[in-house]
PDB file of C-alpha atoms in Angstrom:
ATOM      1  CA  UNK A  11      28.449 -17.819   1.494  1.00 89.00           C
ATOM      2  CA  UNK A  12      25.957 -14.923   1.186  1.00 96.00           C
ATOM      3  CA  UNK A  13      27.141 -11.419   0.354  1.00 97.00           C
ATOM      4  CA  UNK A  14      27.770  -9.372   3.493  1.00 98.00           C
ATOM      5  CA  UNK A  15      26.396  -5.867   3.901  1.00 98.00           C
ATOM      6  CA  UNK A  16      28.066  -3.518   6.354  1.00 98.00           C
ATOM      7  CA  UNK A  17      25.428  -1.749   8.457  1.00 98.00           C
ATOM      8  CA  UNK A  18      27.022   1.241  10.157  1.00 98.00           C
ATOM      9  CA  UNK A  19      25.535   3.426  12.856  1.00 98.00           C
ATOM     10  CA  UNK A  20      27.011   6.718  13.981  1.00 97.00           C
ATOM     11  CA  UNK A  21      27.137   8.760  17.155  1.00 97.00           C
ATOM     12  CA  UNK A  22      24.540   8.463  19.890  1.00 94.00           C
ATOM     13  CA  UNK A  23      22.706   5.594  18.224  1.00 95.00           C
ATOM     14  CA  UNK A  24      23.999   3.402  21.055  1.00 95.00           C
ATOM     15  CA  UNK A  25      21.500   5.351  23.210  1.00 92.00           C
ATOM     16  CA  UNK A  26      18.433   4.266  21.231  1.00 89.00           C
ATOM     17  CA  UNK A  27      15.543   3.242  23.418  1.00 88.00           C
ATOM     18  CA  UNK A  28      16.330   5.872  26.028  1.00 83.00           C
ATOM     19  CA  UNK A  29      17.388   8.925  23.982  1.00 82.00           C
ATOM     20  CA  UNK A  30      14.449  11.052  22.870  1.00 76.00           C
ATOM     21  CA  UNK A  31      12.022   8.149  22.369  1.00 74.00           C
ATOM     22  CA  UNK A  32       9.400  10.581  21.051  1.00 75.00           C
ATOM     23  CA  UNK A  33      11.705  11.080  18.027  1.00 77.00           C
ATOM     24  CA  UNK A  34      13.660   7.819  17.763  1.00 75.00           C
ATOM     25  CA  UNK A  35      11.257   5.308  19.297  1.00 76.00           C
ATOM     26  CA  UNK A  36      11.705   2.748  22.052  1.00 82.00           C
ATOM     27  CA  UNK A  37      13.684   0.111  20.164  1.00 90.00           C
ATOM     28  CA  UNK A  38      17.315  -0.304  21.155  1.00 95.00           C
ATOM     29  CA  UNK A  39      20.202  -0.625  18.751  1.00 97.00           C
ATOM     30  CA  UNK A  40      20.369  -4.316  19.714  1.00 97.00           C
ATOM     31  CA  UNK A  41      16.714  -4.665  18.657  1.00 97.00           C
ATOM     32  CA  UNK A  42      17.554  -3.118  15.292  1.00 97.00           C
ATOM     33  CA  UNK A  43      20.608  -5.360  14.875  1.00 98.00           C
ATOM     34  CA  UNK A  44      18.415  -8.447  15.455  1.00 98.00           C
ATOM     35  CA  UNK A  45      15.832  -7.088  13.002  1.00 98.00           C
ATOM     36  CA  UNK A  46      18.565  -6.612  10.386  1.00 98.00           C
ATOM     37  CA  UNK A  47      19.917 -10.122  10.895  1.00 98.00           C
ATOM     38  CA  UNK A  48      16.449 -11.639  10.410  1.00 98.00           C
ATOM     39  CA  UNK A  49      15.679  -9.477   7.370  1.00 98.00           C
ATOM     40  CA  UNK A  50      19.065 -10.181   5.781  1.00 98.00           C
ATOM     41  CA  UNK A  51      18.622 -13.934   6.204  1.00 97.00           C
ATOM     42  CA  UNK A  52      15.313 -13.844   4.309  1.00 98.00           C
ATOM     43  CA  UNK A  53      17.044 -11.946   1.492  1.00 98.00           C
ATOM     44  CA  UNK A  54      20.069 -14.236   1.199  1.00 97.00           C
ATOM     45  CA  UNK A  55      22.404 -11.670   2.755  1.00 98.00           C
ATOM     46  CA  UNK A  56      24.581 -11.492   5.846  1.00 98.00           C
ATOM     47  CA  UNK A  57      25.070  -8.341   7.900  1.00 98.00           C
ATOM     48  CA  UNK A  58      28.016  -6.922   9.759  1.00 98.00           C
ATOM     49  CA  UNK A  59      26.292  -4.524  12.177  1.00 98.00           C
ATOM     50  CA  UNK A  60      28.440  -1.893  13.916  1.00 98.00           C
ATOM     51  CA  UNK A  61      28.137   1.383  15.836  1.00 98.00           C
ATOM     52  CA  UNK A  62      30.684   4.027  16.759  1.00 98.00           C
ATOM     53  CA  UNK A  63      30.706   7.515  18.213  1.00 98.00           C
ATOM     54  CA  UNK A  64      34.027   8.094  16.437  1.00 98.00           C
ATOM     55  CA  UNK A  65      34.167   9.573  12.949  1.00 98.00           C
ATOM     56  CA  UNK A  66      37.647   8.114  12.428  1.00 98.00           C
ATOM     57  CA  UNK A  67      36.466   4.610  13.299  1.00 98.00           C
ATOM     58  CA  UNK A  68      33.508   4.868  10.899  1.00 98.00           C
ATOM     59  CA  UNK A  69      35.822   6.076   8.107  1.00 98.00           C
ATOM     60  CA  UNK A  70      38.190   3.170   8.833  1.00 98.00           C
ATOM     61  CA  UNK A  71      35.352   0.658   8.621  1.00 98.00           C
ATOM     62  CA  UNK A  72      34.168   2.104   5.307  1.00 98.00           C
ATOM     63  CA  UNK A  73      37.707   1.861   3.922  1.00 98.00           C
ATOM     64  CA  UNK A  74      37.985  -1.746   5.137  1.00 98.00           C
ATOM     65  CA  UNK A  75      34.657  -2.581   3.460  1.00 98.00           C
ATOM     66  CA  UNK A  76      36.058  -1.736   0.014  1.00 96.00           C
ATOM     67  CA  UNK A  77      37.478  -5.258  -0.275  1.00 96.00           C
ATOM     68  CA  UNK A  78      35.458  -7.233   2.244  1.00 97.00           C
ATOM     69  CA  UNK A  79      31.786  -6.217   1.900  1.00 98.00           C
ATOM     70  CA  UNK A  80      29.203  -6.103  -0.893  1.00 98.00           C
ATOM     71  CA  UNK A  81      27.496  -2.863   0.153  1.00 98.00           C
ATOM     72  CA  UNK A  82      26.986  -0.354   2.962  1.00 98.00           C
ATOM     73  CA  UNK A  83      23.869   0.756   4.799  1.00 98.00           C
ATOM     74  CA  UNK A  84      24.626   3.821   6.871  1.00 98.00           C
ATOM     75  CA  UNK A  85      22.855   5.763   9.570  1.00 98.00           C
ATOM     76  CA  UNK A  86      25.604   8.296  10.173  1.00 97.00           C
ATOM     77  CA  UNK A  87      23.671  10.155  12.865  1.00 94.00           C
ATOM     78  CA  UNK A  88      25.013  13.685  13.325  1.00 93.00           C
ATOM     79  CA  UNK A  89      27.956  12.941  10.994  1.00 96.00           C
ATOM     80  CA  UNK A  90      25.399  12.949   8.169  1.00 95.00           C
ATOM     81  CA  UNK A  91      25.355  16.732   8.345  1.00 91.00           C
ATOM     82  CA  UNK A  92      29.041  17.395   8.998  1.00 93.00           C
ATOM     83  CA  UNK A  93      31.392  14.736   7.682  1.00 96.00           C
ATOM     84  CA  UNK A  94      33.153  15.312   4.393  1.00 97.00           C
ATOM     85  CA  UNK A  95      35.638  12.631   5.518  1.00 98.00           C
ATOM     86  CA  UNK A  96      32.849  10.047   5.657  1.00 98.00           C
ATOM     87  CA  UNK A  97      31.561  11.178   2.250  1.00 98.00           C
ATOM     88  CA  UNK A  98      35.048  10.814   0.767  1.00 98.00           C
ATOM     89  CA  UNK A  99      35.456   7.304   2.225  1.00 98.00           C
ATOM     90  CA  UNK A 100      32.036   6.211   0.926  1.00 98.00           C
ATOM     91  CA  UNK A 101      32.805   7.576  -2.535  1.00 98.00           C
ATOM     92  CA  UNK A 102      36.212   5.875  -2.588  1.00 98.00           C
ATOM     93  CA  UNK A 103      34.669   2.554  -1.562  1.00 98.00           C
ATOM     94  CA  UNK A 104      32.852   2.267  -4.912  1.00 97.00           C
ATOM     95  CA  UNK A 105      30.239   0.153  -3.082  1.00 98.00           C
ATOM     96  CA  UNK A 106      26.498   0.682  -3.233  1.00 98.00           C
ATOM     97  CA  UNK A 107      25.445   2.825  -0.262  1.00 98.00           C
ATOM     98  CA  UNK A 108      21.985   3.343   1.194  1.00 98.00           C
ATOM     99  CA  UNK A 109      21.484   6.072   3.775  1.00 98.00           C
ATOM    100  CA  UNK A 110      18.992   5.454   6.591  1.00 97.00           C
ATOM    101  CA  UNK A 111      17.539   7.722   9.275  1.00 95.00           C
ATOM    102  CA  UNK A 112      15.020   6.691  11.916  1.00 92.00           C
ATOM    103  CA  UNK A 113      13.395  10.124  11.952  1.00 86.00           C
ATOM    104  CA  UNK A 114      12.299  12.255   9.028  1.00 83.00           C
ATOM    105  CA  UNK A 115      15.230  14.642   8.813  1.00 82.00           C
ATOM    106  CA  UNK A 116      13.183  16.982   6.623  1.00 70.00           C
ATOM    107  CA  UNK A 117      10.666  17.602   9.421  1.00 72.00           C
ATOM    108  CA  UNK A 118      13.367  18.563  11.891  1.00 67.00           C
ATOM    109  CA  UNK A 119      15.762  21.443  12.405  1.00 69.00           C
ATOM    110  CA  UNK A 120      17.097  23.157   9.293  1.00 79.00           C
ATOM    111  CA  UNK A 121      20.683  21.949   9.830  1.00 70.00           C
ATOM    112  CA  UNK A 122      19.503  18.307   9.728  1.00 68.00           C
ATOM    113  CA  UNK A 123      18.096  18.724   6.227  1.00 69.00           C
ATOM    114  CA  UNK A 124      21.523  18.716   4.604  1.00 82.00           C
ATOM    115  CA  UNK A 125      23.326  15.406   4.143  1.00 91.00           C
ATOM    116  CA  UNK A 126      26.866  14.985   2.905  1.00 93.00           C
ATOM    117  CA  UNK A 127      26.314  11.212   2.944  1.00 94.00           C
ATOM    118  CA  UNK A 128      23.512  11.490   0.379  1.00 92.00           C
ATOM    119  CA  UNK A 129      26.029  12.506  -2.265  1.00 96.00           C
ATOM    120  CA  UNK A 130      27.466   8.966  -2.115  1.00 97.00           C
ATOM    121  CA  UNK A 131      24.173   7.126  -1.572  1.00 97.00           C
ATOM    122  CA  UNK A 132      22.065   5.319  -4.149  1.00 97.00           C
ATOM    123  CA  UNK A 133      19.021   6.051  -2.018  1.00 97.00           C
ATOM    124  CA  UNK A 134      17.855   7.581   1.243  1.00 97.00           C
ATOM    125  CA  UNK A 135      15.228   6.171   3.586  1.00 97.00           C
ATOM    126  CA  UNK A 136      14.077   8.372   6.448  1.00 94.00           C
ATOM    127  CA  UNK A 137      11.217   8.732   8.864  1.00 93.00           C
ATOM    128  CA  UNK A 138      10.118   5.099   9.028  1.00 93.00           C
ATOM    129  CA  UNK A 139      11.894   4.091  12.214  1.00 91.00           C
ATOM    130  CA  UNK A 140      13.557   0.688  12.272  1.00 95.00           C
ATOM    131  CA  UNK A 141      11.564  -0.380   9.209  1.00 96.00           C
ATOM    132  CA  UNK A 142      13.938   1.829   7.234  1.00 97.00           C
ATOM    133  CA  UNK A 143      16.721  -0.684   7.876  1.00 98.00           C
ATOM    134  CA  UNK A 144      14.576  -3.538   6.549  1.00 98.00           C
ATOM    135  CA  UNK A 145      13.704  -1.524   3.455  1.00 98.00           C
ATOM    136  CA  UNK A 146      17.363  -0.643   2.946  1.00 98.00           C
ATOM    137  CA  UNK A 147      18.336  -4.314   3.104  1.00 98.00           C
ATOM    138  CA  UNK A 148      15.652  -5.224   0.552  1.00 98.00           C
ATOM    139  CA  UNK A 149      16.865  -2.428  -1.733  1.00 98.00           C
ATOM    140  CA  UNK A 150      20.474  -3.529  -1.275  1.00 98.00           C
ATOM    141  CA  UNK A 151      19.565  -7.126  -2.175  1.00 98.00           C
ATOM    142  CA  UNK A 152      18.040  -5.866  -5.413  1.00 97.00           C
ATOM    143  CA  UNK A 153      21.047  -3.671  -6.204  1.00 97.00           C
ATOM    144  CA  UNK A 154      23.448  -6.529  -5.588  1.00 97.00           C
ATOM    145  CA  UNK A 155      21.335  -8.905  -7.670  1.00 95.00           C
ATOM    146  CA  UNK A 156      21.436  -6.461 -10.592  1.00 90.00           C
ATOM    147  CA  UNK A 157      25.212  -6.296 -10.495  1.00 84.00           C
ATOM    148  CA  UNK A 158      25.610 -10.059 -10.148  1.00 76.00           C
ATOM    149  CA  UNK A 159      22.854 -10.971 -12.602  1.00 68.00           C
ATOM    150  CA  UNK A 160      21.175 -13.175  -9.978  1.00 66.00           C
ATOM    151  CA  UNK A 161      17.621 -12.830  -8.726  1.00 63.00           C
ATOM    152  CA  UNK A 162      17.515 -11.686  -5.075  1.00 60.00           C
ATOM    153  CA  UNK A 163      16.710 -14.441  -2.628  1.00 62.00           C
ATOM    154  CA  UNK A 164      13.480 -14.201  -0.697  1.00 59.00           C
ATOM    155  CA  UNK A 165      12.884 -17.123   1.580  1.00 53.00           C
ATOM    156  CA  UNK A 166       9.482 -15.811   2.635  1.00 52.00           C
ATOM    157  CA  UNK A 167       6.487 -17.287   0.884  1.00 41.00           C
ATOM    158  CA  UNK A 168       4.840 -14.467  -1.034  1.00 41.00           C
ATOM    159  CA  UNK A 169       1.338 -13.583   0.047  1.00 41.00           C
ATOM    160  CA  UNK A 170      -1.383 -14.544  -2.388  1.00 42.00           C
ATOM    161  CA  UNK A 171      -3.175 -11.595  -3.821  1.00 39.00           C
ATOM    162  CA  UNK A 172      -6.761 -11.876  -4.955  1.00 45.00           C
ATOM    163  CA  UNK A 173      -7.443  -9.518  -7.803  1.00 44.00           C
ATOM    164  CA  UNK A 174     -10.886  -8.201  -8.531  1.00 45.00           C
ATOM    165  CA  UNK A 175     -12.157  -6.219 -11.454  1.00 44.00           C
TER     166      UNK A 175
END
């Protein structure tokens, strides 16, 4: 059974596709969930993809993950900038965490440039839209392989590269 990564999405991400598409794009959260499932399968991982507008529910899921999941990928939405409770739960989980944002939070309002979540994260990916989730899964596969001593699975055939001098 492949290791399972918890992919959590915070408030208002259920509105993707219709909420400020000029910032967040036209993909829906269901589109991103399908993308994550495909990407995880090529990496030898499984995903448990969830979304909540409730800080308490997100904290509960992080606490549950401590014993049931191999790592956490988190787009905490607005809770990124406000939630010490989520930071504390992530830290207590002792799991590898990768923070993801669809938009580049550093090109937005000043208050969005601070992240409590980053203090618990191994890495942060922002500004690349849904591709950020794929990159986070690839990074998580590498992190998990390092801790297990196994090479990360990649079921895709690598592209041949012609080198010239």
